[in-house]
XYZ file of C-alpha atoms in Angstrom:
771
model
C 37.717 7.299 -28.695
C 34.592 5.998 -26.997
C 31.339 7.820 -27.653
C 29.366 8.625 -24.488
C 25.934 10.111 -24.849
C 23.613 11.383 -22.128
C 20.030 10.148 -22.410
C 16.811 10.610 -20.511
C 14.254 7.802 -20.679
C 11.305 10.055 -19.830
C 10.661 13.370 -18.127
C 7.942 14.587 -15.722
C 4.782 15.532 -17.626
C 2.935 17.823 -15.260
C 5.033 20.973 -15.630
C 6.864 22.943 -12.966
C 3.630 24.614 -11.826
C 1.344 21.626 -12.496
C -0.054 23.208 -15.644
C -1.218 19.802 -16.890
C -3.334 19.268 -13.777
C -4.949 22.682 -14.165
C -5.661 22.196 -17.866
C -7.126 18.723 -17.419
C -9.456 19.745 -14.640
C -10.605 22.798 -16.591
C -11.329 20.586 -19.583
C -13.239 18.004 -17.559
C -15.358 20.716 -15.941
C -16.140 22.379 -19.262
C -13.913 25.376 -18.495
C -11.783 24.980 -21.618
C -12.052 23.210 -24.959
C -9.894 20.539 -26.579
C -7.850 23.111 -28.500
C -6.855 24.872 -25.284
C -5.920 21.563 -23.648
C -3.760 20.600 -26.630
C -2.077 24.009 -26.613
C -1.101 23.565 -22.961
C 0.151 20.048 -23.676
C 2.300 21.259 -26.574
C 3.810 23.999 -24.417
C 4.659 21.478 -21.685
C 6.343 19.167 -24.193
C 8.390 21.990 -25.692
C 9.473 23.181 -22.258
C 10.478 19.674 -21.209
C 12.539 19.062 -24.347
C 14.321 22.388 -24.050
C 14.952 21.918 -20.348
C 16.527 18.500 -20.872
C 18.711 19.841 -23.665
C 19.838 22.769 -21.516
C 20.836 20.393 -18.714
C 23.124 18.390 -20.989
C 21.004 15.563 -22.417
C 22.068 14.603 -25.927
C 19.372 11.939 -26.398
C 15.956 13.376 -25.581
C 12.751 11.304 -25.565
C 9.494 12.131 -27.294
C 6.114 10.470 -26.713
C 6.969 10.205 -23.010
C 4.314 12.886 -22.428
C 0.747 11.777 -21.746
C -2.513 13.538 -21.045
C -3.372 10.833 -18.527
C -1.346 7.617 -18.711
C 1.204 6.149 -21.127
C -0.394 2.680 -21.010
C -3.736 4.218 -21.913
C -1.932 5.977 -24.776
C -0.918 2.607 -26.210
C -4.505 1.387 -25.927
C -5.553 4.453 -27.913
C -2.784 3.911 -30.460
C -3.753 0.310 -31.183
C -7.511 0.893 -31.256
C -8.248 -0.874 -27.972
C -10.582 1.795 -26.570
C -14.353 1.620 -27.069
C -15.855 4.315 -29.253
C -14.278 6.795 -31.617
C -10.542 7.503 -31.241
C -10.998 10.956 -29.730
C -10.467 12.737 -26.425
C -13.923 11.827 -25.164
C -13.246 8.108 -25.622
C -9.795 8.503 -24.088
C -11.021 10.230 -20.923
C -14.082 8.019 -20.683
C -11.758 5.021 -20.465
C -9.807 6.818 -17.745
C -12.697 8.210 -15.723
C -15.947 6.571 -16.817
C -19.112 8.255 -18.083
C -22.887 7.968 -18.239
C -25.155 7.958 -21.285
C -26.147 11.579 -20.813
C -22.783 12.940 -19.855
C -19.263 12.389 -21.100
C -16.371 12.322 -18.681
C -14.981 15.561 -20.052
C -17.844 17.928 -19.213
C -19.725 18.931 -16.068
C -17.492 16.690 -13.958
C -18.749 18.279 -10.739
C -22.347 17.222 -11.222
C -23.382 13.778 -10.017
C -24.506 11.255 -12.624
C -26.992 8.502 -12.096
C -24.808 5.583 -13.098
C -27.494 4.258 -15.456
C -26.110 3.003 -18.793
C -22.725 4.355 -17.860
C -19.376 3.117 -19.088
C -17.219 2.294 -16.060
C -13.684 3.558 -15.891
C -10.912 1.126 -16.710
C -9.344 -0.663 -13.789
C -6.410 1.194 -12.303
C -3.472 -0.402 -10.525
C 0.095 0.364 -9.522
C 2.869 0.579 -12.100
C 5.213 -2.160 -10.873
C 6.454 -1.166 -7.392
C 5.971 2.584 -7.796
C 3.233 4.939 -6.627
C 2.255 5.706 -10.217
C -1.069 4.186 -11.344
C -1.707 2.871 -14.842
C -4.970 1.950 -16.546
C -5.162 -1.779 -17.141
C -5.937 -2.833 -20.739
C -8.694 -5.422 -20.927
C -9.025 -7.827 -23.854
C -11.262 -10.613 -25.137
C -10.520 -13.505 -27.533
C -11.968 -11.660 -30.551
C -9.918 -8.525 -29.883
C -8.482 -6.873 -32.967
C -6.042 -4.000 -33.290
C -5.619 -1.176 -35.765
C -3.538 1.981 -35.834
C -5.971 4.507 -34.363
C -3.702 7.208 -32.974
C -0.537 8.675 -34.441
C 0.524 10.371 -31.200
C 4.123 9.019 -31.213
C 4.615 10.245 -34.778
C 2.906 13.564 -34.147
C 5.090 14.371 -31.153
C 8.273 13.319 -32.964
C 7.387 15.746 -35.763
C 6.453 18.403 -33.210
C 9.969 18.216 -31.790
C 11.445 18.331 -35.297
C 9.659 21.627 -35.894
C 11.432 22.976 -32.810
C 14.788 21.867 -34.198
C 15.097 18.818 -31.934
C 15.833 15.281 -33.055
C 14.289 13.072 -30.395
C 14.202 9.375 -29.638
C 10.534 8.291 -29.538
C 9.454 6.088 -26.628
C 6.917 3.256 -26.825
C 5.825 0.807 -24.181
C 6.800 -2.506 -25.757
C 4.142 -4.857 -27.131
C 4.978 -7.782 -24.854
C 4.918 -5.738 -21.631
C 1.680 -4.128 -22.803
C 0.008 -7.519 -23.114
C 1.554 -8.911 -19.935
C 0.144 -5.936 -18.018
C -3.344 -6.501 -19.437
C -6.279 -8.597 -18.248
C -9.193 -10.452 -19.718
C -12.723 -11.155 -18.523
C -12.303 -14.644 -19.965
C -10.611 -16.731 -17.306
C -8.799 -19.148 -19.644
C -7.788 -16.570 -22.252
C -4.115 -15.595 -22.575
C -3.710 -12.064 -23.982
C -0.327 -13.091 -25.425
C -2.245 -14.893 -28.167
C -3.082 -11.412 -29.481
C 0.580 -10.636 -30.065
C 0.743 -11.079 -33.886
C -2.044 -8.574 -34.519
C -0.609 -6.142 -31.972
C 2.911 -6.358 -33.398
C 1.551 -5.541 -36.844
C 0.263 -2.214 -35.498
C 3.564 -1.510 -33.750
C 5.386 -2.247 -37.004
C 3.153 0.230 -38.812
C 3.962 2.923 -36.274
C 7.688 2.157 -36.297
C 7.710 2.344 -40.107
C 6.021 5.738 -39.964
C 8.578 6.973 -37.432
C 11.444 5.733 -39.592
C 9.966 7.454 -42.638
C 9.738 10.676 -40.622
C 13.457 10.522 -39.812
C 13.681 8.632 -36.530
C 16.877 6.580 -36.338
C 16.358 5.132 -32.829
C 13.221 4.217 -30.901
C 13.237 3.412 -27.187
C 11.100 0.331 -26.555
C 10.276 0.012 -22.864
C 9.948 -3.625 -21.766
C 9.916 -3.439 -17.954
C 8.345 -6.901 -17.728
C 11.772 -8.306 -18.615
C 12.742 -7.826 -14.957
C 9.827 -9.986 -13.735
C 9.516 -13.738 -13.274
C 8.671 -14.802 -16.825
C 7.370 -18.135 -18.036
C 8.796 -19.785 -21.124
C 5.763 -18.667 -23.174
C 6.531 -15.119 -22.040
C 10.119 -15.378 -23.215
C 8.943 -16.914 -26.482
C 6.630 -13.930 -26.940
C 9.618 -11.599 -26.768
C 11.483 -13.617 -29.381
C 8.590 -13.718 -31.833
C 7.582 -10.078 -31.313
C 11.024 -8.641 -31.923
C 11.760 -10.954 -34.827
C 8.598 -9.639 -36.480
C 9.448 -6.007 -35.737
C 12.968 -6.421 -37.121
C 11.655 -8.044 -40.267
C 9.166 -5.207 -40.769
C 11.533 -2.307 -40.016
C 15.083 -3.662 -40.376
C 16.856 -0.302 -40.580
C 15.302 1.311 -37.508
C 17.409 0.908 -34.371
C 15.686 -0.199 -31.194
C 16.909 0.540 -27.670
C 15.444 -2.247 -25.537
C 14.711 -0.646 -22.175
C 13.910 -2.716 -19.097
C 14.120 -1.060 -15.675
C 13.199 -1.406 -11.982
C 15.434 -4.445 -11.516
C 17.781 -7.029 -12.978
C 17.290 -8.989 -16.171
C 18.665 -11.970 -14.282
C 17.267 -15.188 -15.801
C 15.810 -13.169 -18.684
C 19.224 -11.859 -19.739
C 19.763 -14.529 -22.380
C 16.348 -13.749 -23.861
C 17.097 -10.038 -24.031
C 20.546 -10.569 -25.567
C 19.112 -12.824 -28.284
C 16.642 -10.214 -29.549
C 17.351 -8.444 -32.877
C 17.776 -4.983 -31.353
C 20.703 -2.602 -31.480
C 20.865 -1.352 -27.916
C 20.108 -2.373 -24.339
C 19.457 -0.278 -21.257
C 20.127 -1.751 -17.814
C 19.127 -0.431 -14.402
C 22.355 -0.276 -12.420
C 20.796 1.483 -9.424
C 18.404 -1.330 -8.552
C 20.701 -4.067 -9.897
C 24.382 -3.049 -10.172
C 25.369 -6.720 -10.169
C 24.114 -7.157 -13.744
C 26.745 -4.888 -15.270
C 29.475 -7.493 -15.615
C 27.274 -10.237 -17.132
C 25.893 -7.756 -19.663
C 29.353 -6.447 -20.585
C 30.590 -9.988 -21.054
C 27.714 -11.234 -23.198
C 26.181 -8.299 -25.081
C 27.040 -8.132 -28.809
C 30.040 -5.904 -29.423
C 28.150 -3.642 -31.806
C 25.289 -2.966 -29.384
C 24.975 0.394 -27.717
C 24.753 -0.088 -23.961
C 22.723 2.381 -21.932
C 23.832 2.386 -18.306
C 21.241 3.544 -15.774
C 23.659 4.957 -13.209
C 21.588 7.778 -11.668
C 18.557 6.922 -9.529
C 15.391 7.845 -11.426
C 13.134 7.077 -8.447
C 14.722 8.867 -5.507
C 15.935 12.388 -4.884
C 19.366 11.951 -3.306
C 22.373 13.577 -4.883
C 24.657 11.016 -6.486
C 28.136 10.151 -5.309
C 29.740 11.032 -8.631
C 33.257 10.015 -7.657
C 32.084 6.564 -6.574
C 30.185 6.131 -9.846
C 33.224 7.182 -11.844
C 35.388 4.696 -9.954
C 33.401 1.787 -11.353
C 32.521 3.350 -14.716
C 36.053 4.192 -15.808
C 37.110 0.532 -16.251
C 33.991 -0.032 -18.391
C 34.825 2.628 -20.976
C 37.675 0.776 -22.743
C 35.466 -2.309 -23.124
C 32.786 -0.702 -25.303
C 32.871 1.575 -28.324
C 29.494 3.195 -27.619
C 27.987 3.947 -24.223
C 25.000 5.931 -23.065
C 24.681 7.270 -19.538
C 21.096 7.511 -18.327
C 18.878 7.518 -15.260
C 17.868 4.077 -14.062
C 14.315 4.637 -15.382
C 12.071 7.481 -16.507
C 12.341 10.630 -14.404
C 8.542 10.615 -14.184
C 8.904 9.516 -10.560
C 10.837 12.551 -9.246
C 10.092 16.298 -9.055
C 11.278 18.549 -11.861
C 13.666 21.151 -10.497
C 15.343 21.630 -7.124
C 16.154 25.300 -7.778
C 12.521 26.227 -7.018
C 12.887 24.962 -3.435
C 14.028 28.264 -1.971
C 12.307 27.601 1.377
C 13.858 24.179 1.950
C 16.506 23.940 4.655
C 19.790 24.695 2.813
C 21.634 21.843 4.517
C 19.062 19.273 3.352
C 18.665 20.864 -0.075
C 22.369 20.335 -0.723
C 21.848 16.577 -0.353
C 19.196 16.414 -3.117
C 18.858 16.226 -6.898
C 15.594 16.433 -8.861
C 15.053 15.616 -12.539
C 16.992 18.504 -14.046
C 19.818 18.120 -11.539
C 20.034 14.407 -12.320
C 20.529 15.157 -16.010
C 23.259 17.570 -14.965
C 24.922 14.793 -12.951
C 24.882 12.556 -16.020
C 26.465 15.330 -18.082
C 29.251 15.705 -15.502
C 29.918 11.955 -15.576
C 30.031 11.895 -19.378
C 32.456 14.791 -19.491
C 34.678 13.233 -16.830
C 34.803 9.960 -18.792
C 35.634 11.638 -22.108
C 37.744 14.614 -21.029
C 39.079 13.534 -17.668
C 38.096 14.253 -14.079
C 40.053 17.488 -14.019
C 37.616 19.002 -16.515
C 34.777 18.740 -13.987
C 36.751 18.961 -10.757
C 34.548 21.642 -9.129
C 31.398 19.576 -9.721
C 33.021 16.406 -8.376
C 34.344 18.232 -5.339
C 30.896 19.704 -4.586
C 29.226 16.288 -4.940
C 31.743 14.669 -2.578
C 31.393 17.475 -0.047
C 27.619 17.004 -0.033
C 28.013 13.267 0.556
C 30.376 13.847 3.470
C 28.190 16.546 5.023
C 25.166 14.281 4.896
C 26.971 11.369 6.519
C 28.294 13.575 9.321
C 25.164 15.633 9.977
C 24.023 15.469 13.599
C 20.370 15.849 12.584
C 20.221 12.400 10.947
C 20.834 10.128 13.938
C 18.875 9.745 17.227
C 20.373 6.930 19.312
C 17.234 6.522 21.459
C 15.103 6.030 18.341
C 17.480 3.431 16.957
C 17.541 1.604 20.276
C 13.752 1.474 20.525
C 13.370 0.239 16.951
C 15.904 -2.515 17.608
C 13.664 -4.182 20.239
C 12.977 -7.840 19.511
C 10.152 -8.638 21.959
C 7.543 -10.636 19.917
C 4.752 -9.252 22.113
C 5.217 -5.854 20.484
C 3.644 -7.196 17.278
C 0.911 -9.387 18.765
C -2.626 -8.469 19.891
C -3.592 -9.744 23.334
C -6.254 -12.129 21.925
C -7.006 -13.759 18.570
C -9.558 -12.214 16.208
C -12.321 -14.642 17.153
C -12.174 -13.388 20.743
C -11.793 -9.735 19.772
C -14.740 -9.913 17.372
C -17.143 -10.963 20.109
C -15.906 -8.254 22.464
C -16.139 -5.590 19.760
C -19.628 -6.692 18.677
C -20.875 -6.318 22.240
C -19.213 -2.926 22.603
C -20.047 -1.319 19.243
C -23.493 -2.885 18.579
C -23.330 -2.248 14.823
C -25.973 -3.595 12.404
C -25.234 -6.183 9.699
C -23.417 -4.692 6.692
C -22.204 -1.673 8.698
C -21.530 1.418 6.611
C -18.582 3.773 6.786
C -16.223 5.722 4.550
C -12.475 5.446 4.114
C -11.703 8.715 5.881
C -11.419 11.891 3.840
C -14.182 14.125 2.505
C -13.889 16.710 -0.299
C -11.210 19.313 0.161
C -13.239 22.217 -1.176
C -11.861 25.491 -2.463
C -12.795 27.039 0.878
C -10.782 24.439 2.792
C -7.762 24.865 0.532
C -8.016 28.654 0.773
C -8.154 28.503 4.566
C -5.051 26.307 4.604
C -3.225 28.652 2.252
C -4.220 31.684 4.322
C -3.022 29.989 7.496
C 0.251 28.844 5.930
C 0.973 32.360 4.678
C 0.033 33.994 7.982
C -3.082 35.756 6.697
C -5.246 34.202 9.428
C -4.272 33.215 12.951
C -4.378 29.651 14.368
C -7.642 30.254 16.273
C -9.524 31.384 13.175
C -8.081 28.536 11.104
C -9.132 25.989 13.724
C -12.619 27.477 13.898
C -13.039 27.243 10.126
C -11.977 23.606 10.089
C -14.219 22.796 13.038
C -17.135 24.235 11.068
C -16.293 21.881 8.184
C -16.060 18.934 10.565
C -19.359 19.807 12.234
C -21.183 19.979 8.892
C -19.678 16.670 7.792
C -20.563 14.899 11.022
C -24.103 16.278 11.012
C -24.624 15.120 7.424
C -23.239 11.631 8.105
C -25.577 11.317 11.078
C -28.500 12.462 8.952
C -28.040 9.893 6.175
C -27.486 7.070 8.652
C -23.853 6.060 8.277
C -22.964 3.673 11.083
C -19.317 4.604 11.681
C -18.339 8.196 11.027
C -15.165 10.030 10.093
C -14.220 13.625 10.754
C -13.289 14.285 7.118
C -9.564 15.069 7.483
C -10.036 18.713 6.477
C -6.946 19.673 8.454
C -4.758 17.327 6.389
C -2.942 18.377 3.263
C -2.042 14.775 2.392
C -2.355 11.447 4.173
C 1.429 11.088 4.432
C 2.589 14.683 4.511
C 0.289 15.549 7.417
C 1.970 12.988 9.636
C 5.466 13.588 8.326
C 5.198 17.261 9.207
C 4.716 16.244 12.836
C 7.403 13.556 12.981
C 11.129 13.979 13.460
C 13.301 13.028 10.493
C 11.090 14.418 7.688
C 11.567 17.350 5.312
C 9.092 18.797 2.802
C 9.271 20.589 -0.491
C 7.083 23.419 -1.712
C 7.115 22.422 -5.394
C 8.254 18.785 -5.397
C 5.169 17.438 -7.170
C 5.059 14.071 -8.912
C 2.213 12.496 -10.859
C 0.250 9.692 -9.235
C -2.288 9.313 -12.048
C -4.047 11.658 -14.465
C -4.342 15.040 -12.786
C -3.575 13.637 -9.345
C -0.224 14.971 -8.085
C 1.476 14.412 -4.747
C 4.456 15.915 -2.947
C 6.237 12.986 -1.304
C 7.940 13.806 1.987
C 11.670 13.282 2.309
C 12.778 10.959 5.106
C 16.323 12.110 5.820
C 16.845 10.978 9.433
C 15.636 8.811 12.301
C 11.858 8.999 12.781
C 10.105 9.686 16.091
C 6.826 11.250 17.287
C 7.534 14.225 19.570
C 3.850 14.887 20.391
C 0.294 13.609 19.611
C -0.850 14.338 16.063
C -4.596 13.673 15.743
C -6.097 13.501 19.235
C -7.625 16.974 19.488
C -9.339 16.751 16.081
C -10.732 13.316 16.936
C -12.022 14.492 20.327
C -13.839 17.412 18.734
C -15.458 15.240 16.056
C -16.537 12.554 18.544
C -18.117 15.215 20.780
C -20.590 15.972 17.959
C -22.146 12.500 17.673
C -23.116 9.417 19.647
C -22.055 7.146 16.772
C -18.513 5.729 16.706
C -15.972 8.152 15.234
C -12.950 6.486 13.644
C -9.483 7.621 14.536
C -7.663 8.006 11.211
C -3.957 7.285 10.775
C -1.596 6.404 7.949
C 0.355 3.201 8.458
C 4.129 2.856 8.607
C 4.540 0.965 5.324
C 2.492 3.519 3.418
C 4.382 6.431 4.963
C 7.581 4.689 3.895
C 6.505 3.765 0.365
C 4.955 7.149 -0.379
C 8.029 9.072 0.715
C 11.461 9.603 -0.722
C 13.325 7.383 1.726
C 16.841 7.779 3.059
C 19.266 5.428 1.339
C 21.878 5.241 4.090
C 20.153 2.457 6.062
C 17.838 -0.464 5.179
C 14.231 0.483 4.407
C 13.081 -2.087 6.941
C 14.876 -0.192 9.696
C 13.269 3.106 8.731
C 9.852 1.435 8.546
C 10.227 0.040 12.067
C 10.996 3.498 13.413
C 7.814 4.835 11.802
C 5.836 1.891 13.225
C 6.735 2.821 16.784
C 5.770 6.450 16.144
C 2.331 5.391 14.868
C 1.975 2.931 17.766
C 2.278 5.840 20.191
C -0.526 7.666 18.389
C -2.773 4.587 18.381
C -2.345 4.142 22.121
C -3.130 7.813 22.734
C -6.274 7.617 20.569
C -7.501 4.618 22.529
C -6.828 6.424 25.799
C -8.870 9.374 24.503
C -11.838 7.048 23.916
C -11.556 5.959 20.291
C -13.191 2.537 19.893
C -12.311 2.228 16.193
C -8.929 3.227 14.777
C -8.065 2.944 11.099
C -4.414 2.569 10.129
C -4.285 2.879 6.348
C -1.791 0.716 4.490
C -2.729 1.709 0.958
C 0.817 1.125 -0.269
C 1.602 -2.253 1.274
C 1.279 -4.139 -2.035
C 3.201 -1.641 -4.138
C 6.325 -2.143 -2.058
C 6.357 -5.840 -2.900
C 9.580 -6.778 -4.715
C 9.198 -7.609 -8.387
C 10.719 -11.081 -8.009
C 8.806 -13.625 -5.948
C 11.957 -14.945 -4.318
C 12.288 -11.559 -2.569
C 8.695 -11.425 -1.316
C 9.083 -13.272 2.014
C 11.711 -10.887 3.336
C 9.715 -7.758 2.467
C 6.419 -9.118 3.728
C 7.991 -10.220 6.988
C 9.223 -6.766 7.964
C 6.284 -4.871 6.409
C 3.620 -6.952 8.170
C 5.566 -6.802 11.423
C 5.718 -2.993 11.150
C 1.942 -2.776 10.766
C 1.397 -5.122 13.677
C 3.763 -3.112 15.881
C 1.717 -0.007 15.104
C -1.623 -1.728 15.855
C -0.953 -4.162 18.679
C -0.770 -1.925 21.709
C -4.544 -1.715 22.232
C -7.160 -3.742 24.098
C -9.399 -6.379 22.523
C -12.387 -4.010 22.477
C -10.583 -1.516 20.234
C -11.311 -2.322 16.615
C -8.400 -1.848 14.208
C -9.244 -1.106 10.578
C -6.898 -0.798 7.631
C -7.343 0.164 3.994
C -5.599 -0.795 0.756
C -6.326 0.487 -2.736
C -5.667 -0.118 -6.420
C -3.339 -3.071 -6.221
C -3.490 -6.792 -6.902
C -3.923 -8.523 -3.543
C -4.820 -12.073 -4.510
C -1.212 -13.235 -4.587
C -0.452 -11.923 -1.073
C -3.788 -12.641 0.578
C -2.253 -14.787 3.319
C 0.142 -11.982 4.228
C -2.794 -9.586 4.432
C -4.497 -12.021 6.766
C -1.334 -12.031 8.862
C -1.729 -8.279 9.453
C -4.376 -9.305 12.020
C -6.534 -6.218 11.453
C -10.138 -6.520 12.614
C -11.496 -4.937 9.400
C -9.829 -4.317 6.060
C -11.317 -2.267 3.238
C -10.066 -2.739 -0.325
C -10.804 -1.520 -3.833
C -13.214 -3.792 -5.665
C -15.483 -1.449 -7.635
C -13.285 -1.062 -10.722
C -12.248 -4.698 -10.628
C -15.935 -5.723 -10.335
C -15.224 -7.754 -7.197
C -12.453 -9.617 -9.037
C -10.116 -8.928 -6.129
C -12.320 -11.161 -3.985
C -11.578 -14.246 -6.094
C -8.838 -15.251 -3.673
C -11.438 -15.697 -0.938
C -12.866 -18.671 -2.791
C -9.878 -20.719 -1.629
C -8.513 -18.709 1.295
C -10.573 -18.345 4.461
C -9.935 -14.732 5.371
C -10.077 -14.612 9.171
C -11.492 -11.112 9.750
C -14.065 -8.632 8.417
C -13.703 -6.971 5.050
C -15.162 -3.942 3.288
C -15.149 -4.458 -0.492
C -15.409 -1.020 -2.102
C -18.746 -0.540 -3.856
C -18.138 2.986 -5.181
C -15.282 3.935 -7.544
C -14.322 7.316 -6.182
C -12.016 8.121 -9.111
C -14.940 8.371 -11.519
C -17.561 11.162 -11.554
C -20.251 8.558 -12.180
C -22.589 7.868 -9.254
C -23.538 4.180 -9.012
C -27.190 3.407 -8.476
C -28.513 1.739 -5.335
C -29.111 -1.398 -7.362
C -25.558 -1.415 -8.758
C -24.048 -1.158 -5.284
C -26.400 -3.802 -3.915
C -25.429 -6.078 -6.801
C -21.753 -5.721 -5.935
C -22.490 -6.477 -2.288
C -24.473 -9.558 -3.232
C -21.517 -10.682 -5.329
C -19.344 -10.205 -2.247
C -21.634 -12.446 -0.168
C -20.882 -15.284 -2.581
C -17.225 -15.074 -1.569
C -17.371 -13.848 2.028
C -19.548 -14.606 5.060
C -22.282 -11.961 5.063
C -21.674 -11.205 8.745
C -18.074 -10.216 7.921
C -18.912 -7.656 5.212
C -18.637 -3.907 5.703
C -19.956 -1.373 3.182
C -17.717 1.483 2.041
C -16.291 3.354 -0.970
C -13.050 2.009 -2.381
C -10.909 4.963 -1.303
C -10.989 8.352 0.375
C -13.216 11.107 -1.032
C -10.801 14.024 -0.818
C -10.586 14.565 -4.584
C -14.320 14.389 -5.260
C -16.985 17.080 -4.966
C -19.769 17.258 -2.408
C -22.773 16.857 -4.778
C -21.531 13.512 -6.095
C -20.311 12.398 -2.657
C -23.692 13.091 -1.068
C -25.533 11.251 -3.824
C -23.179 8.270 -3.847
C -23.064 7.761 -0.092
C -26.810 8.129 0.219
C -27.116 5.352 -2.386
C -24.558 3.309 -0.485
C -26.494 3.547 2.794
C -29.676 2.512 0.992
C -27.880 -0.398 -0.676
C -26.749 -1.631 2.747
C -30.313 -1.365 4.021
C -31.478 -3.400 1.036
C -28.944 -6.111 1.867
C -30.019 -6.174 5.502
C -33.582 -6.826 4.359
C -32.759 -9.540 1.823
C -29.604 -11.341 3.000
C -29.608 -13.474 6.136
C -26.828 -12.863 8.649
C -26.328 -14.865 11.845
């Protein structure tokens, strides 16, 4: 009889009530010590293990928990962090520090930026909204076992009576995801020394009783070079030689192995996981070619979206597989890190929509139902199968999903809808005459700190403790103070601060048709940063204006230009849980027309500058280059539809953050925005390298202030970054801004940093010639 296990590849870390976020922020502010933080972390791990077991998982991961980031954890394990291997060094790498202040204490007080250690560069984890901290290596890099976290957490589970399968990010993916300051240096040359440390850890795990270890190698679904494939062969040959009796579950995800399948199948491992949600077509080739004694792990439940699975349909194609293998594992397609923890907490969610959903614990339950059906027959789980099928049918037939007028509008093919009236060269002259901004104009990305008072006012309003008039008055007070302060320090283009917005996507989704929202559906974006992605369940339309009144009030307080602030269609799409019953491109086009209506209304109200943020454009890029043109075509068109309904004098800005843009720079140029702001502080202007060969047609604001670090850069440091930018960009095209919104920061550091930024721009105006 075939053995069918139920495995999870990783579980959300933050806790049902975001206990990790609370503990981290208390620790960073000096409100708790390391012992208290570790106690909270241990409780979260124990709860996660027990919850997975209760839901039916028979293979439970350990070391999938992290205090900040699992890639950073590997850097700590292999001794790749500067300083002593302790919490201070760990969080300094994540958040930066100054000489007189570590990153884990007094985080609310501004630091000078002198002799500080900058935070590690942060970028998107493949095509998800999770951010990882990029390892950075040099030719003389050495590795040593500096952290025993994987072993410690395996033993921690043992003490609770649980035999877990430890998880490690694989050595080859770790190096492929890294960077070097040395242009001609290939981090893969460091592989032998790195593998030796991995072997030491694997040996320790085996000695402690581990029989399997999950080795995540997501880079196996990317376009690999032959040296990359050779690195896999040499790395796993060395690991097998060092620890021959420990079984390894090779775990790629987020796509198909495709042309890397032969490489994966030739490795001396004992199991292979495949993502059958993103790439169901790879099942047959793997079944035909995988060694007969390998354990196959089938990722049949979507680990990245929240829709309830069609269990009967999955069983229809799984049942013929069972006789062909002696050992199978049913699993999510990837770690459940990317979905909320438990749907049962969503008591306020519309019952009809809630019945269409499954969060992490429900997904494990779905896997358990499938395993039981495959081993004991469908009749043994008939009620669960019937309920799943009924939910699928109800969703398909629901009248609230489809709006024919919305579909008809989105199907328009008129090219003029995505084209500005004049080219940028013409618009630039018109806008310069209208706006009369100085060289190196200064602005911010949009949001200002959401203080405890702002959050309390929102909570009081949401719970009915204050009426709409009082809530509006409180927010208008916040806006007035922010505008007055911006005027006082001399910012050239102001923002209203977005105090009325809970989140840059949720705020708009709450006012658009076709969206639903959870109360507790938090997922981790990075570190302590958690978001509640909206759920796009139906056709999207804008029933009424969303931002006009707030913009009008803010503009009435100043004679300087006040930006209208919107989130772009691609970002709304990529930062939501998106319906899976129609192409993503179709949903994105619907959102584009809704944002277009808002842009036109802002212009009619008098807004001369409108920012349409597309922070998530790059993260939606397919992992294989052959699929890029199709995505970029519809994504760029969606942005242009949203932005192209205005006159030449209206200046369109956009913003992108924490992604690699150099390889899609021409597509970014095709967006035809008048000004784009991007992250360059953490990358030290590295993201501007593409401009050495590509003549970017419009203006650009390279971020000079890393808003994710408590460190305040000096005036000189910001001016130095701007001077570096002038070596890549025409000085007359450069704007001056932080690299992202300031919502998560605190006012003392924001005031200090932006005051420095304004002074740095003044210094550039005095020393750099502009036409």
